[in-house]
Coordinates of C-alpha atoms in Angstrom, one line a residue:
X680 CA 196.3 -62.3 34.6
X681 CA 199.8 -63.7 35.2
X682 CA 201.0 -60.3 36.7
X683 CA 198.1 -60.7 39.2
X684 CA 198.9 -64.3 39.9
X685 CA 202.5 -63.3 40.4
X686 CA 201.5 -60.6 43.0
X687 CA 199.1 -63.0 44.6
X688 CA 201.9 -65.5 45.0
X689 CA 204.4 -62.8 46.4
X690 CA 201.8 -61.8 49.2
X691 CA 201.3 -65.5 50.1
X692 CA 205.0 -65.9 50.3
X693 CA 205.3 -62.8 52.6
X694 CA 202.5 -64.1 54.7
X695 CA 204.3 -67.4 55.2
X696 CA 207.4 -65.6 56.3
X697 CA 205.5 -63.8 58.8
X698 CA 203.6 -66.6 60.2
X699 CA 206.8 -68.8 60.5
X700 CA 209.0 -66.1 62.1
X701 CA 206.6 -64.3 64.3
X702 CA 206.8 -60.7 65.3
X703 CA 209.8 -58.6 65.2
X704 CA 212.9 -57.1 66.7
X705 CA 214.3 -57.4 70.0
X706 CA 215.6 -53.8 69.4
X707 CA 212.2 -52.4 68.5
X708 CA 210.3 -54.1 71.4
X709 CA 213.0 -52.9 73.9
X710 CA 212.8 -49.4 72.8
X711 CA 209.2 -49.4 72.8
X712 CA 209.1 -50.8 76.4
X713 CA 211.8 -48.2 77.5
X714 CA 209.8 -45.5 75.7
X715 CA 206.5 -46.6 77.2
X716 CA 208.1 -46.6 80.8
X717 CA 210.1 -43.3 80.4
X718 CA 213.6 -42.9 79.1
X719 CA 215.0 -45.5 76.8
X720 CA 217.7 -47.8 78.2
X721 CA 220.1 -47.5 75.4
X722 CA 223.1 -45.8 77.3
X723 CA 223.6 -46.3 81.2
X724 CA 223.1 -43.3 83.3
X725 CA 226.4 -43.4 84.9
X726 CA 229.7 -41.4 84.7
X727 CA 231.5 -43.5 82.2
X728 CA 233.1 -43.5 78.7
X729 CA 231.2 -44.4 75.6
X730 CA 233.0 -45.4 72.6
X731 CA 231.3 -44.9 69.2
X732 CA 233.3 -45.6 66.0
X733 CA 236.7 -44.2 67.4
X734 CA 234.9 -41.4 69.2
X735 CA 235.0 -41.0 73.2
X736 CA 231.9 -39.6 75.0
X737 CA 230.8 -39.0 78.5
X738 CA 227.7 -41.2 79.2
X739 CA 226.1 -38.4 81.2
X740 CA 227.3 -35.2 79.9
X741 CA 227.1 -36.0 76.2
X742 CA 224.0 -38.4 76.1
X743 CA 222.4 -36.5 73.2
X744 CA 225.5 -36.1 71.1
X745 CA 226.0 -39.9 71.5
X746 CA 222.5 -40.4 70.0
X747 CA 223.1 -37.9 67.3
X748 CA 226.0 -39.8 66.2
X749 CA 224.3 -42.9 66.2
X750 CA 221.5 -41.6 64.4
X751 CA 223.6 -40.4 61.8
X752 CA 224.9 -43.9 60.8
X753 CA 222.6 -45.8 58.4
X754 CA 220.6 -48.2 59.8
X755 CA 219.6 -51.1 57.3
X756 CA 216.9 -53.7 58.3
X757 CA 214.6 -56.1 56.8
X758 CA 212.4 -54.6 54.1
X759 CA 209.0 -56.0 52.7
X760 CA 207.3 -55.2 49.4
X761 CA 210.3 -54.8 47.2
X762 CA 210.4 -56.2 43.7
X763 CA 210.6 -60.2 43.4
X764 CA 213.9 -61.6 44.0
X765 CA 215.3 -65.1 43.1
X766 CA 213.3 -68.0 41.5
X767 CA 211.1 -68.0 44.5
X768 CA 210.3 -64.6 43.9
X769 CA 210.8 -63.3 47.4
X770 CA 209.6 -59.9 48.3
X771 CA 211.0 -59.7 51.7
X772 CA 214.3 -60.5 53.2
X773 CA 212.9 -61.2 56.8
X774 CA 214.3 -64.3 58.1
X775 CA 217.3 -64.4 56.0
X776 CA 218.8 -61.2 55.3
X777 CA 220.1 -59.8 58.3
X778 CA 223.6 -60.4 57.7
X779 CA 223.5 -58.9 54.3
X780 CA 222.0 -55.7 56.1
X781 CA 224.9 -55.8 58.5
X782 CA 227.2 -55.8 55.6
X783 CA 225.2 -52.7 54.2
X784 CA 225.5 -50.7 57.4
X785 CA 229.7 -51.3 57.6
X786 CA 229.9 -50.2 53.8
X787 CA 227.6 -47.3 54.3
X788 CA 229.6 -46.2 57.4
X789 CA 232.7 -46.4 55.1
X790 CA 231.4 -44.3 52.3
X791 CA 229.7 -41.6 54.9
X792 CA 233.1 -41.5 56.6
X793 CA 235.2 -41.1 53.2
X794 CA 232.8 -38.7 51.5
X795 CA 231.2 -36.6 54.4
X796 CA 233.6 -37.2 57.2
X797 CA 233.4 -38.7 60.7
X798 CA 232.3 -35.5 62.0
X799 CA 229.1 -35.3 59.9
X800 CA 225.6 -35.4 61.4
X801 CA 222.3 -36.5 59.8
X802 CA 219.3 -34.4 60.4
X803 CA 215.5 -35.1 59.1
X804 CA 215.9 -32.0 56.7
X805 CA 219.2 -33.2 55.3
X806 CA 219.3 -32.9 51.5
X807 CA 223.1 -33.0 51.0
X808 CA 223.6 -34.1 47.4
X809 CA 226.5 -36.5 48.7
X810 CA 224.3 -38.1 51.5
X811 CA 221.6 -38.8 48.9
X812 CA 224.1 -40.4 46.7
X813 CA 225.2 -42.7 49.4
X814 CA 221.6 -43.7 50.7
X815 CA 220.2 -44.1 47.2
X816 CA 222.9 -46.9 46.8
X817 CA 221.3 -48.9 49.5
X818 CA 217.8 -48.6 48.3
X819 CA 216.1 -51.9 47.5
X820 CA 215.6 -51.6 43.7
X821 CA 217.4 -53.7 41.3
X822 CA 219.7 -50.7 39.8
X823 CA 221.2 -49.8 43.2
X824 CA 224.6 -50.7 43.8
X825 CA 224.3 -52.3 47.1
X826 CA 220.7 -53.2 47.3
X827 CA 219.5 -56.5 48.7
X828 CA 218.9 -57.7 45.1
X829 CA 222.6 -57.0 44.1
X830 CA 224.0 -58.5 47.3
X831 CA 221.7 -61.7 47.3
X832 CA 222.1 -62.3 43.5
X833 CA 225.9 -61.8 43.5
X834 CA 225.9 -64.7 45.9
X835 CA 223.4 -66.5 43.9
X836 CA 226.4 -66.2 40.8
X837 CA 228.6 -68.1 43.2
X838 CA 226.3 -70.8 44.3
X839 CA 225.0 -69.2 47.5
X840 CA 221.2 -69.3 46.7
X841 CA 218.8 -66.4 47.4
X842 CA 217.5 -66.9 51.0
X843 CA 220.6 -68.9 52.0
X844 CA 222.1 -67.9 55.5
X845 CA 225.4 -66.3 55.3
X846 CA 228.3 -65.5 57.4
X847 CA 230.3 -62.4 57.7
X848 CA 233.1 -63.6 55.7
X849 CA 231.0 -64.3 52.8
X850 CA 229.2 -61.1 52.8
X851 CA 232.5 -59.2 53.0
X852 CA 233.4 -61.2 49.7
X853 CA 230.2 -60.3 48.1
X854 CA 230.7 -56.5 49.0
X855 CA 234.3 -56.7 47.4
X856 CA 232.9 -57.7 44.2
X857 CA 230.2 -55.2 44.0
X858 CA 232.2 -52.2 45.1
X859 CA 234.3 -52.7 41.8
X860 CA 231.4 -51.4 39.8
X861 CA 230.9 -48.1 41.7
X862 CA 233.4 -45.7 40.4
X863 CA 231.8 -42.8 42.4
X864 CA 232.3 -44.5 45.7
X865 CA 236.2 -44.8 45.0
X866 CA 236.7 -47.5 47.3
X867 CA 238.5 -50.8 47.4
X868 CA 237.7 -53.7 49.7
X869 CA 240.2 -55.9 51.0
X870 CA 239.2 -59.2 53.1
X871 CA 241.9 -60.6 55.0
X872 CA 241.9 -64.1 54.9
X873 CA 242.9 -66.8 57.6
X874 CA 243.0 -64.1 60.3
X875 CA 246.1 -62.4 58.6
X876 CA 246.6 -59.0 57.0
X877 CA 249.0 -59.6 54.0
X878 CA 250.3 -56.5 53.1
X879 CA 251.5 -57.2 49.7
X880 CA 247.8 -58.1 49.0
X881 CA 246.7 -54.8 50.3
X882 CA 249.0 -52.7 48.5
X883 CA 248.2 -54.6 45.1
X884 CA 244.4 -53.5 45.9
X885 CA 245.0 -50.0 46.7
X886 CA 247.8 -48.6 44.8
X887 CA 246.6 -47.7 41.3
X888 CA 249.2 -45.7 39.1
X889 CA 251.2 -44.7 42.3
X890 CA 248.0 -43.3 44.0
X891 CA 246.1 -44.8 46.8
X892 CA 242.6 -46.0 46.5
X893 CA 240.6 -45.7 49.9
X894 CA 240.6 -48.9 51.7
X895 CA 238.0 -50.6 53.5
X896 CA 239.9 -53.4 55.5
X897 CA 237.7 -56.2 56.6
X898 CA 239.2 -58.9 58.9
X899 CA 237.0 -62.0 59.6
X900 CA 238.0 -63.7 62.8
X901 CA 236.9 -66.9 64.7
X902 CA 237.4 -66.2 68.4
X903 CA 236.2 -69.4 70.1
X904 CA 234.2 -72.4 69.4
X905 CA 230.6 -71.8 70.7
X906 CA 231.4 -68.7 72.9
X907 CA 233.6 -65.6 72.5
X908 CA 237.0 -66.3 74.3
X909 CA 237.2 -63.4 76.9
X910 CA 241.1 -62.9 76.4
X911 CA 240.0 -61.2 73.0
X912 CA 237.7 -58.5 74.5
X913 CA 240.2 -55.8 75.5
X914 CA 241.5 -56.1 71.9
X915 CA 238.1 -56.0 70.4
X916 CA 237.5 -52.9 72.6
X917 CA 240.5 -51.2 71.1
X918 CA 239.6 -51.8 67.7
X919 CA 236.4 -49.9 68.3
X920 CA 238.5 -47.0 70.0
X921 CA 240.5 -46.5 66.7
X922 CA 239.6 -43.4 64.6
X923 CA 239.5 -45.7 61.5
X924 CA 236.9 -48.0 62.9
X925 CA 233.9 -48.8 60.9
X926 CA 232.5 -51.1 63.5
X927 CA 232.2 -55.0 63.4
X928 CA 229.9 -57.3 61.4
X929 CA 229.0 -60.1 63.8
X930 CA 226.1 -60.8 66.1
X931 CA 224.8 -62.7 69.0
X932 CA 224.2 -66.9 68.3
X933 CA 221.7 -67.0 65.7
X934 CA 221.3 -63.2 65.0
X935 CA 223.6 -60.9 62.9
X936 CA 223.9 -57.5 64.5
X937 CA 226.1 -54.3 63.5
X938 CA 228.5 -53.4 66.2
X939 CA 229.5 -49.7 66.4
X940 CA 231.0 -48.9 69.9
X941 CA 231.0 -50.2 73.4
X942 CA 230.3 -48.9 77.0
X943 CA 232.1 -50.8 79.9
X944 CA 231.5 -54.3 79.2
X945 CA 228.9 -54.1 76.9
X946 CA 229.0 -53.4 73.0
X947 CA 226.6 -51.2 71.3
X948 CA 224.7 -52.3 68.2
X949 CA 222.2 -51.7 65.7
X950 CA 219.7 -54.3 65.0
X951 CA 218.5 -55.2 61.4
X952 CA 215.7 -57.3 62.7
X953 CA 212.9 -54.8 62.2
X954 CA 210.9 -55.2 59.1
X955 CA 210.0 -51.8 57.4
X956 CA 208.4 -51.0 54.2
X957 CA 210.3 -50.5 50.8
X958 CA 210.4 -47.2 49.2
X959 CA 212.7 -44.7 47.7
X960 CA 214.5 -41.5 49.3
X961 CA 215.4 -40.3 45.7
X962 CA 216.1 -36.5 46.0
X963 CA 214.1 -36.3 49.2
X964 CA 211.8 -33.5 47.7
X965 CA 208.4 -35.1 48.5
X966 CA 207.1 -35.6 51.9
X967 CA 206.9 -39.5 51.3
X968 CA 210.7 -39.4 50.4
X969 CA 211.4 -37.4 53.5
X970 CA 209.7 -39.8 55.7
X971 CA 211.4 -42.9 54.1
X972 CA 214.7 -41.4 54.5
X973 CA 214.1 -41.6 58.3
X974 CA 213.6 -45.2 58.2
X975 CA 217.4 -45.4 57.8
X976 CA 218.1 -43.8 61.1
X977 CA 217.8 -45.2 64.5
X978 CA 218.5 -42.9 67.5
X979 CA 218.9 -45.6 69.9
X980 CA 221.5 -48.2 70.1
X981 CA 221.1 -51.5 71.9
X982 CA 223.5 -53.2 74.3
X983 CA 225.0 -56.7 74.5
X984 CA 227.8 -58.1 77.0
X985 CA 230.7 -58.9 75.1
X986 CA 230.6 -62.4 76.6
X987 CA 227.2 -62.9 74.6
X988 CA 228.6 -62.1 71.0
X989 CA 228.9 -64.9 68.7
X990 CA 232.5 -65.9 68.1
X991 CA 232.3 -65.3 64.3
X992 CA 232.7 -61.7 63.5
X993 CA 234.5 -59.3 61.2
X994 CA 236.4 -56.2 62.4
X995 CA 236.5 -53.4 59.9
X996 CA 238.5 -50.2 59.1
X997 CA 238.5 -47.4 56.7
X998 CA 242.0 -46.1 55.5
X999 CA 241.6 -43.1 53.3
X1000 CA 245.4 -42.4 52.6
X1001 CA 248.5 -44.6 52.4
X1002 CA 249.7 -42.7 55.4
X1003 CA 246.5 -43.6 57.6
X1004 CA 246.9 -47.2 56.6
X1005 CA 250.5 -47.1 57.9
X1006 CA 249.4 -45.5 60.9
X1007 CA 246.9 -48.2 61.7
X1008 CA 249.4 -50.8 60.9
X1009 CA 251.4 -49.0 63.9
X1010 CA 248.5 -49.0 66.1
X1011 CA 247.6 -52.7 65.5
X1012 CA 251.1 -53.7 66.6
X1013 CA 251.6 -51.4 69.6
X1014 CA 247.9 -51.1 70.8
X1015 CA 245.7 -54.2 69.6
X1016 CA 247.9 -57.3 69.1
X1017 CA 249.8 -57.1 72.3
X1018 CA 246.6 -57.1 74.4
X1019 CA 246.1 -60.8 74.0
X1020 CA 247.9 -64.2 73.3
X1021 CA 247.4 -65.5 70.7
X1022 CA 247.0 -62.1 69.0
X1023 CA 243.6 -61.1 67.6
X1024 CA 245.0 -61.7 64.2
X1025 CA 248.4 -61.4 62.4
X1026 CA 250.2 -59.3 60.1
X1027 CA 252.4 -60.5 57.3
X1028 CA 254.4 -58.9 54.3
X1029 CA 253.8 -61.6 52.0
X1030 CA 251.5 -64.4 51.4
X1031 CA 252.4 -68.0 52.6
X1032 CA 253.6 -70.3 49.9
X1033 CA 250.6 -72.7 50.1
X1034 CA 247.9 -70.3 50.1
X1035 CA 245.7 -69.6 46.9
X1036 CA 246.0 -66.1 45.5
X1037 CA 243.3 -63.8 45.8
X1038 CA 242.5 -64.0 42.3
X1039 CA 242.1 -67.8 42.4
X1040 CA 239.6 -67.7 45.5
X1041 CA 236.2 -66.5 45.2
X1042 CA 234.8 -67.5 48.6
X1043 CA 236.3 -68.4 52.2
X1044 CA 238.1 -71.7 52.5
X1045 CA 235.9 -72.6 55.3
X1046 CA 232.2 -72.9 53.9
X1047 CA 229.2 -71.8 55.4
X1048 CA 227.5 -74.4 57.7
X1049 CA 224.8 -76.7 55.9
X1050 CA 221.7 -76.2 57.8
X1051 CA 219.0 -78.9 57.8
X1052 CA 215.6 -79.2 56.4
X1053 CA 217.9 -44.2 42.0
X1054 CA 220.1 -41.7 41.4
X1055 CA 221.1 -40.6 38.0
X1056 CA 224.8 -41.9 38.5
X1057 CA 223.3 -45.2 39.1
X1058 CA 220.5 -45.5 36.5
X1059 CA 222.4 -47.5 34.0
X1060 CA 223.8 -49.9 36.6
X1061 CA 222.3 -53.6 36.4
X1062 CA 224.4 -56.4 37.3
X1063 CA 221.5 -58.8 38.3
X1064 CA 219.4 -60.6 35.9
X1065 CA 215.8 -60.7 36.2
X1066 CA 214.7 -63.9 37.4
X1067 CA 206.0 -49.1 57.8
X1068 CA 207.7 -50.9 60.4
X1069 CA 206.8 -53.9 62.5
X1070 CA 209.1 -55.7 64.5
X1071 CA 211.7 -60.3 64.3
X1072 CA 212.6 -62.4 67.1
X1073 CA 214.5 -65.6 65.9
X1074 CA 217.3 -66.1 63.4
X1075 CA 219.0 -69.4 63.0
X1076 CA 222.8 -69.7 63.1
X1077 CA 225.5 -71.8 64.8
X1078 CA 229.3 -71.7 65.5
X1079 CA 232.0 -73.9 64.3
X1080 CA 235.4 -74.5 65.9
X1081 CA 238.8 -73.2 66.2
X1082 CA 240.3 -69.7 65.9
X1083 CA 240.0 -69.2 62.1
X1084 CA 237.8 -67.1 59.7
X1085 CA 235.0 -69.7 59.5
X1086 CA 231.5 -68.5 59.8
X1087 CA 228.5 -68.9 61.9
X1088 CA 225.5 -69.0 59.5
X1089 CA 223.4 -66.3 61.0
X1090 CA 220.5 -64.2 59.0

């Protein structure tokens, strides 16, 4: 009887979210309209360069290759019907989880690049064991390493309530903690505080017994007050051109988006604001598992003018080796930081005297804005404690002030 009551309450809560937030996704509706009228409007039909995670394409000659590349990224979206989460027993993250989903997409891209290579392409028939290990890690079940449960409840352990709106800095800090429990991924995450990459801190994170642990470098930035300062756009474009790019966690005001490339003056993004059912890819042997795998892939990116981006974002890079990190530093100094003044961010050998150490700090110095009223290798993993697609328009968020790594609260 209690189980039935719990299920009924979960369905009621899900209905409340649906009624409050209305129909889904700007991306899904835009693509749907485009498909209904002919060819999708994802890539402009003109002779121009398109950059996707460090790769350059021609918009006309390589259109299908661009789409294959975008489709090979993991598309993490709102889900409904997962096991109840938090004290309020949420069974959907619709309306609050889009920044968490963008964090998943950046991390998934780092793992795909690290373990499968940047030239790897996904197909509906793919049953590659390494790919399955990666996608299984993002399924929304309690024992998956990077499920919505693990991310949300890791935040809860640090006084970030389940369902609370987070910014890119906070999500990066959560992922930094979670990745430590995943030995197979063999990845370290360093979050550069105060718009400064401190080399001593990076080396401390990645050098273990004389060897280098692959690094996902996340640099949270604040590039304006309410609007992005246009002087930073050339540097952001150059970041997306670098071969180590894992994209950017950011969004437009009030909505989190995963930026993975650009064309001319428009940034390309994957939008998490589509609500899909919860399921399992598992080993992808059953037809239902094959179908569910396809919900993690979106062939058509959407476009947004750089000027419409929220000024709170995080640029992300993967350095597989020590040499690749040193090469990235050289490119930063010669090709990125010289493009604007003040520079996009700073590089320092040592930490400033008055900074807290990385071990003393769990969360960014600037708090979130307070808004008004599996697979076999992961079966034993359980940090958290017990406690179909449709389309999602609005999410709430806002911008702070100053060029520093504070956050917009976006969902």
